Amino acid sequence: MLAASPSRQTSGLTMHKMRVAACLALLAASANLRAANAGALEDGAERYRPYLIEGVGSALAGARALRERAAAADLPGARKAWLSARAGWERSEVFTAGFVPELDAQIDAWPNADSGFHAIEAKLFGAGSTDVATDATGLVEHLNDLHGKLKDIKLTPQGLLDGTVRLAYEVGESKADGGESRISGTSLDDMRNNIAGIDFAYHTIFSAALNTVDGKLDEMVTNRIERLEAIVATPDLPHVDIADLRQTSEELVVALQSASAKLGLQRPTLEAQAR
């Protein structure tokens, strides 16, 4: 067998070095992109914070009004205040279950509601009673405690993506058949506020970063969120297409789970979706 000529050996070595250099450049570019995405996601999480503070602040204001109206035996006023507090809370659920599970359980325990929103709901809307002083005071205290923590608590992109996925799943599963708020009849509004929270979180934190690496997947997520918004834009709960709601919810969950790797995050699970 003839030995390779020096020129061929040199050429082969040069090609090998070029391949190695190309691989190193690709790895460096990939690392730079991951670092850029990580920075963008952290910035997005901070842009989400004022929305969260506003939502919990709205819930707190409603709870305070509820306590006041209940003390005055004003049933219609207490019910109206409960509804206002509930809306602010539901917009914030991308955050609450994952970051503050103990407070979440005290504020929004369900179906075993011995405190918080649903214990009050049963009395106000079920029994027609304003005898909720203890529960209303507890709700105010817990919401005030949470509201005071929000400016300092670390908002991680991973935790917010996990919360977005779990809430998307919950909208299509535990809320599709009437949801948590059957007694007050506000389950449809619960879903609308949940989806509004999902929409804001996704487009504030994740959309731009995902679009740079996979525009089609970003478009898919946006499409599913818009579809959920359209499904719940009905006059009442009986008009919601439950099969479509469940399917679209599941498709959104899968799309967000697929997006996690593109964003350099871990795949979200549904383990914490049941309270």
C-alpha atoms as one frame of an Amber mdcrd trajectory, in Angstrom:
protein
   0.000   0.000   0.000   1.328   3.388  -0.935   1.735   5.933   1.868  -0.298
   9.114   1.595   1.640  11.938   0.094   2.718  14.796   2.384   0.421  17.156
   0.491  -2.598  14.868   1.086  -1.707  14.486   4.752  -1.440  18.266   5.092
  -4.744  18.750   3.286  -6.488  16.187   5.516  -5.083  17.808   8.625  -6.227
  21.218   7.416  -9.771  19.937   6.777  -9.862  18.355  10.236  -8.768  21.619
  11.831 -11.430  23.491   9.842 -14.121  21.071  11.017 -12.985  21.414  14.622
 -12.936  25.184  14.287 -16.437  25.161  12.779 -17.735  22.953  15.602 -16.154
  25.212  18.209 -17.650  28.277  16.545 -21.076  26.598  16.475 -20.801  25.669
  20.155 -19.731  29.201  21.030 -22.621  30.666  19.045 -25.033  28.275  20.736
 -23.674  29.189  24.163 -23.974  32.886  23.329 -27.565  32.372  22.197 -28.437
  30.495  25.389 -26.859  33.257  27.451 -28.748  35.908  25.500 -32.011  33.997
  25.919 -31.379  33.555  29.641 -30.863  37.291  30.005 -33.989  38.044  27.984
 -36.055  35.662  30.101 -34.779  37.214  33.336 -35.674  40.658  31.999 -39.102
  39.376  31.003 -39.695  37.987  34.489 -38.996  41.431  35.920 -41.430  43.014
  33.455 -44.022  40.530  34.709 -43.583  41.664  38.338 -45.697  44.900  38.122
 -48.568  42.907  36.591 -48.368  40.436  39.443 -48.239  43.183  42.068 -51.259
  44.866  40.482 -53.261  41.634  40.381 -52.611  40.676  43.997 -53.115  44.314
  45.010 -56.516  44.264  43.335 -57.381  41.056  45.195 -56.296  42.659  48.472
 -58.377  45.789  47.852 -61.398  43.627  47.073 -60.868  41.547  50.223 -60.705
  44.671  52.361 -63.928  45.961  50.806 -65.489  42.544  51.361 -64.620  42.636
  55.064 -66.088  46.126  55.361 -69.328  45.332  53.509 -69.817  42.071  55.392
 -69.380  43.875  58.722 -72.146  46.244  57.605 -74.377  43.256  56.721 -74.414
  44.468  53.105 -74.810  41.182  51.221 -74.874  42.622  47.656 -71.856  44.818
  48.459 -69.952  41.928  50.007 -70.655  39.720  47.013 -69.502  42.446  44.594
 -66.287  42.898  46.568 -65.682  39.126  46.581 -66.010  39.085  42.794 -63.525
  41.952  42.460 -61.010  40.248  44.748 -61.427  36.988  42.881 -60.647  38.536
  39.481 -57.308  39.949  40.666 -56.360  36.615  42.189 -57.212  34.561  39.103
 -55.068  36.808  36.881 -52.113  36.028  39.157 -52.321  32.228  39.291 -49.379
  31.708  36.926 -47.345  32.706  39.989 -49.227  31.725  43.124 -49.278  27.917
  43.299 -45.600  27.431  42.434 -43.926  30.269  44.317 -46.056  30.583  47.481
 -47.864  27.233  47.883 -48.557  27.709  51.603 -50.245  31.078  51.103 -51.990
  29.780  48.001 -53.515  26.972  50.075 -54.700  29.436  52.731 -56.128  31.882
  50.198 -57.580  29.614  47.515 -57.944  26.101  48.948 -60.323  23.949  46.884
 -62.314  21.714  46.982 -61.644  21.299  50.735 -62.195  24.963  51.488 -62.122
  25.639  55.213 -60.600  29.084  54.684 -60.028  31.688  52.009 -62.084  32.563
  48.979 -64.186  29.441  48.773 -65.119  29.249  52.454 -66.418  32.817  52.110
 -68.088  32.025  48.778 -70.145  29.245  50.351 -71.553  31.623  52.959 -72.058
  34.708  50.780 -73.475  33.024  47.690 -74.667  29.701  49.050 -76.191  30.554
  52.443 -76.790  34.231  51.694 -74.998  35.134  54.928 -72.586  37.946  55.714
 -71.299  36.108  58.785 -67.775  35.892  57.349 -65.833  38.200  59.656 -63.195
  35.672  60.692 -62.676  34.296  57.181 -62.601  37.777  55.624 -60.015  38.974
  58.138 -57.899  35.898  57.441 -58.137  36.478  53.684 -57.067  40.113  54.075
 -54.127  39.123  56.267 -52.887  36.429  53.892 -53.240  38.633  50.805 -51.520
  41.502  52.604 -48.685  39.166  53.576 -48.301  38.017  49.977 -48.534  41.533
  48.541 -45.737  42.662  50.843 -43.417  39.909  49.572 -43.864  40.517  45.853
 -41.333  43.291  45.323 -38.482  41.159  46.695 -39.354  37.566  45.805 -37.176
  36.068  43.060 -39.208  35.443  39.920 -37.451  32.689  37.973 -38.315  32.046
  34.310 -38.433  28.313  35.087 -40.954  28.782  37.877 -43.109  31.074  35.751
 -43.061  28.669  32.809 -44.021  25.835  35.167 -46.890  27.948  36.484 -48.045
  28.872  32.988 -48.150  25.217  31.930 -49.963  24.054  35.057 -52.564  26.800
  34.797 -53.126  26.049  31.108 -53.765  22.430  32.045 -56.065  23.398  34.900
 -58.194  25.602  32.626 -58.914  22.640  30.375 -59.343  20.032  33.082 -60.540
  21.003  36.561 -62.279  24.186  35.390 -63.871  22.900  32.203 -66.803  21.191
  33.895 -67.878  24.126  36.040 -64.691  24.919  37.836 -64.013  26.026  41.368
 -66.608  28.751  41.664 -69.855  26.912  41.068 -71.667  28.516  44.003 -70.956
  32.083  42.933 -71.335  31.239  39.239 -68.043  32.904  38.320 -66.201  29.910
  36.859 -66.342  31.382  33.355 -64.775  34.612  34.598 -62.178  32.527  36.456
 -61.143  30.926  33.171 -61.096  34.250  31.338 -58.859  35.790  33.987 -56.618
  32.697  34.040 -56.166  32.882  30.272 -55.481  36.616  30.459 -52.745  35.821
  32.994 -51.312  33.098  30.751 -51.357  35.437  27.752 -49.578  38.224  29.612
 -46.966  35.930  31.142 -46.164  34.192  27.858 -45.886  37.315  25.737 -44.039
  39.315  28.403 -41.494  36.660  29.357 -41.136  33.928  26.728 -42.470  34.842
  23.288 -39.643  37.022  21.970 -36.928  34.601  23.097 -38.727  31.618  21.580
 -39.366  33.480  18.343 -35.626  33.948  17.795 -35.043  30.175  17.796 -38.364
  28.755  16.592 -40.821  31.221  15.119 -43.322  28.511  14.165 -43.509  27.188
  17.719 -43.982  30.712  19.071 -46.798  31.176  16.566 -48.355  27.876  17.649
 -48.361  28.877  21.323 -49.875  32.262  20.507 -52.509  30.609  18.331 -53.556
  28.237  21.118 -53.819  31.058  23.645 -55.960  33.057  21.227 -58.119  29.983
  20.640 -58.688  29.582  24.382 -59.683  33.251  24.594 -62.188  32.724  21.789
 -63.654  29.582  23.389 -64.448  31.360  26.669 -65.817  34.467  24.926 -69.341
  33.102  25.366 -72.346  34.575  27.179 -72.341  31.857  29.840 -70.676  28.615
  30.895 -73.164  26.228  29.188 -72.152  27.714  25.819 -68.464  26.840  26.288
 -67.360  24.037  23.960 -65.830  21.801  26.636 -64.253  19.324  24.186 -62.576
  22.157  22.278 -61.464  23.781  25.525 -59.826  20.575  26.764 -58.137  19.820
  23.448 -56.806  23.356  23.011 -55.599  23.413  26.610 -53.713  20.151  26.088
 -52.214  21.402  22.823 -51.021  24.558  24.592 -49.444  22.477  27.359 -47.585
  20.305  24.830 -46.412  23.352  22.850 -45.096  25.052  25.994 -43.362  21.861
  27.100 -41.703  21.667  23.668 -40.680  25.315  23.979 -38.861  24.710  27.258
 -35.831  23.037  25.638 -35.617  25.776  23.008 -35.545  28.324  25.820 -32.844
  26.459  27.737 -35.266  25.528  30.529 -36.345  22.230  32.036 -39.504  20.557
  30.770 -42.439  21.627  32.967 -44.505  18.898  34.596 -48.064  18.890  35.859
 -47.223  17.506  39.294 -48.198  20.629  41.202 -51.430  21.306  39.338 -53.603
  19.582  41.937 -53.881  21.606  45.143
